[in-house]
Structures are given as C-alpha cells and as structure tokens.
Amino acid sequence: SATEYYSTLERMSDNTGTNVPKSRSREVLRMIHQWRHLRNLKRSGVGYAGVDANQPGILAVKCPACPHPGINIPSNWYLEREKLWVN
C-alpha cells in the first residue's frame, strides 16, 4: 500500500527514530494519484495530444451492471410493466 511504501522511505531516511523527518505522506499520495491518472490516459490512448486536450469523463467506463436502454435492456422497457422484474 501507499502508506507502507511511504513508511519504508521514512525508515530508510532515518531508522533510529531520533530525527523524524516532516511527514510528506499527503504529497506522496498526490504524486501517486497523478501518476495513475497519466498511466490511465496512456493506456486508453487519449493522452498523446496532451492532457489539456482531453475532455472531462473521457476515461469513464459504462457500468455493465447498470441498465442501458437498447444495450442490456429493451429500448421500450418502460412499456412492458409485466416483465419489469424479468430482465
């Protein structure tokens, strides 16, 4: 986990505990968040035009469990009340 990674870095800096460095765990977590976002942009193939060229929500994935009319439920699902709980 990120916490274990950070605590390992902290112990590598000073394992005696006499000179405890200032906590930078928030900065490390922010860096990991940014790295994951850039990695996701790269993997999806949309990051090559630059991060600012992308639109909000471009990495979103449609939930396969959620009902999408015409995809995983009939388009006229609201007309078939008797079959409402069958699908």
Coordinates of C-alpha atoms in Angstrom, one line a residue:
S1 CA 0.0 0.0 0.0
A2 CA 1.0 3.6 -0.3
T3 CA 1.2 4.0 3.4
E4 CA 3.7 1.1 3.7
Y5 CA 5.7 2.5 0.8
Y6 CA 5.9 5.9 2.5
S7 CA 6.8 4.5 5.9
T8 CA 9.6 2.4 4.3
L9 CA 11.0 5.5 2.7
E10 CA 10.8 7.3 6.0
R11 CA 12.7 4.4 7.8
M12 CA 15.3 4.4 5.0
S13 CA 15.9 8.1 5.7
D14 CA 16.3 7.7 9.4
N15 CA 15.7 4.3 11.0
T16 CA 16.7 5.3 14.5
G17 CA 13.7 7.5 15.1
T18 CA 15.7 10.2 16.7
N19 CA 15.4 12.7 13.8
V20 CA 11.9 12.1 12.4
P21 CA 11.5 13.9 9.1
K22 CA 8.5 16.1 8.4
S23 CA 5.6 14.0 7.1
R24 CA 5.2 14.2 3.4
S25 CA 2.6 11.4 3.1
R26 CA 0.0 13.7 1.5
E27 CA 2.5 14.8 -1.2
V28 CA 3.3 11.2 -1.9
L29 CA -0.3 10.2 -2.2
R30 CA -0.9 13.2 -4.5
M31 CA 2.0 12.1 -6.7
I32 CA 0.6 8.5 -6.9
H33 CA -2.8 9.9 -7.8
Q34 CA -1.3 12.0 -10.7
W35 CA 0.8 9.1 -11.9
R36 CA -2.2 6.8 -12.0
H37 CA -4.2 9.4 -14.0
L38 CA -1.4 9.8 -16.5
R39 CA -1.0 6.0 -16.8
N40 CA -4.7 5.6 -17.5
L41 CA -4.5 8.3 -20.1
K42 CA -1.7 6.5 -21.8
R43 CA -3.4 3.1 -21.6
S44 CA -6.6 4.4 -23.1
G45 CA -4.7 6.1 -26.0
V46 CA -6.1 9.6 -25.3
G47 CA -3.1 11.2 -23.7
Y48 CA -1.0 11.7 -26.8
A49 CA -2.5 15.1 -27.7
G50 CA -1.6 16.4 -24.2
V51 CA -3.5 16.2 -21.0
D52 CA -5.3 19.6 -21.6
A53 CA -6.7 18.4 -24.9
N54 CA -8.9 15.7 -23.2
Q55 CA -12.5 16.3 -22.2
P56 CA -13.8 15.5 -18.7
G57 CA -15.1 12.0 -18.4
I58 CA -13.2 10.6 -21.4
L59 CA -11.8 7.8 -19.3
A60 CA -15.2 6.8 -17.8
V61 CA -16.4 3.3 -18.4
K62 CA -20.1 2.5 -18.6
C63 CA -21.2 0.3 -15.8
P64 CA -22.1 -3.2 -17.1
A65 CA -24.5 -3.8 -14.3
C66 CA -26.5 -0.6 -14.8
P67 CA -29.4 -0.6 -17.2
H68 CA -28.7 1.0 -20.5
P69 CA -31.7 1.1 -22.9
G70 CA -31.0 -0.6 -26.2
I71 CA -27.8 -2.2 -24.9
N72 CA -28.7 -4.5 -22.0
I73 CA -32.4 -3.8 -21.6
P74 CA -35.0 -3.3 -24.4
S75 CA -35.5 0.2 -25.6
N76 CA -39.2 0.1 -24.7
W77 CA -38.6 -1.3 -21.2
Y78 CA -41.0 1.2 -19.6
L79 CA -43.9 -0.1 -21.8
E80 CA -43.5 -3.7 -20.6
R81 CA -44.6 -3.4 -17.0
E82 CA -45.4 -7.1 -16.6
K83 CA -41.8 -8.0 -17.5
L84 CA -40.3 -5.3 -15.3
W85 CA -38.5 -7.8 -13.0
V86 CA -37.7 -10.4 -15.5
N87 CA -34.7 -8.7 -17.2

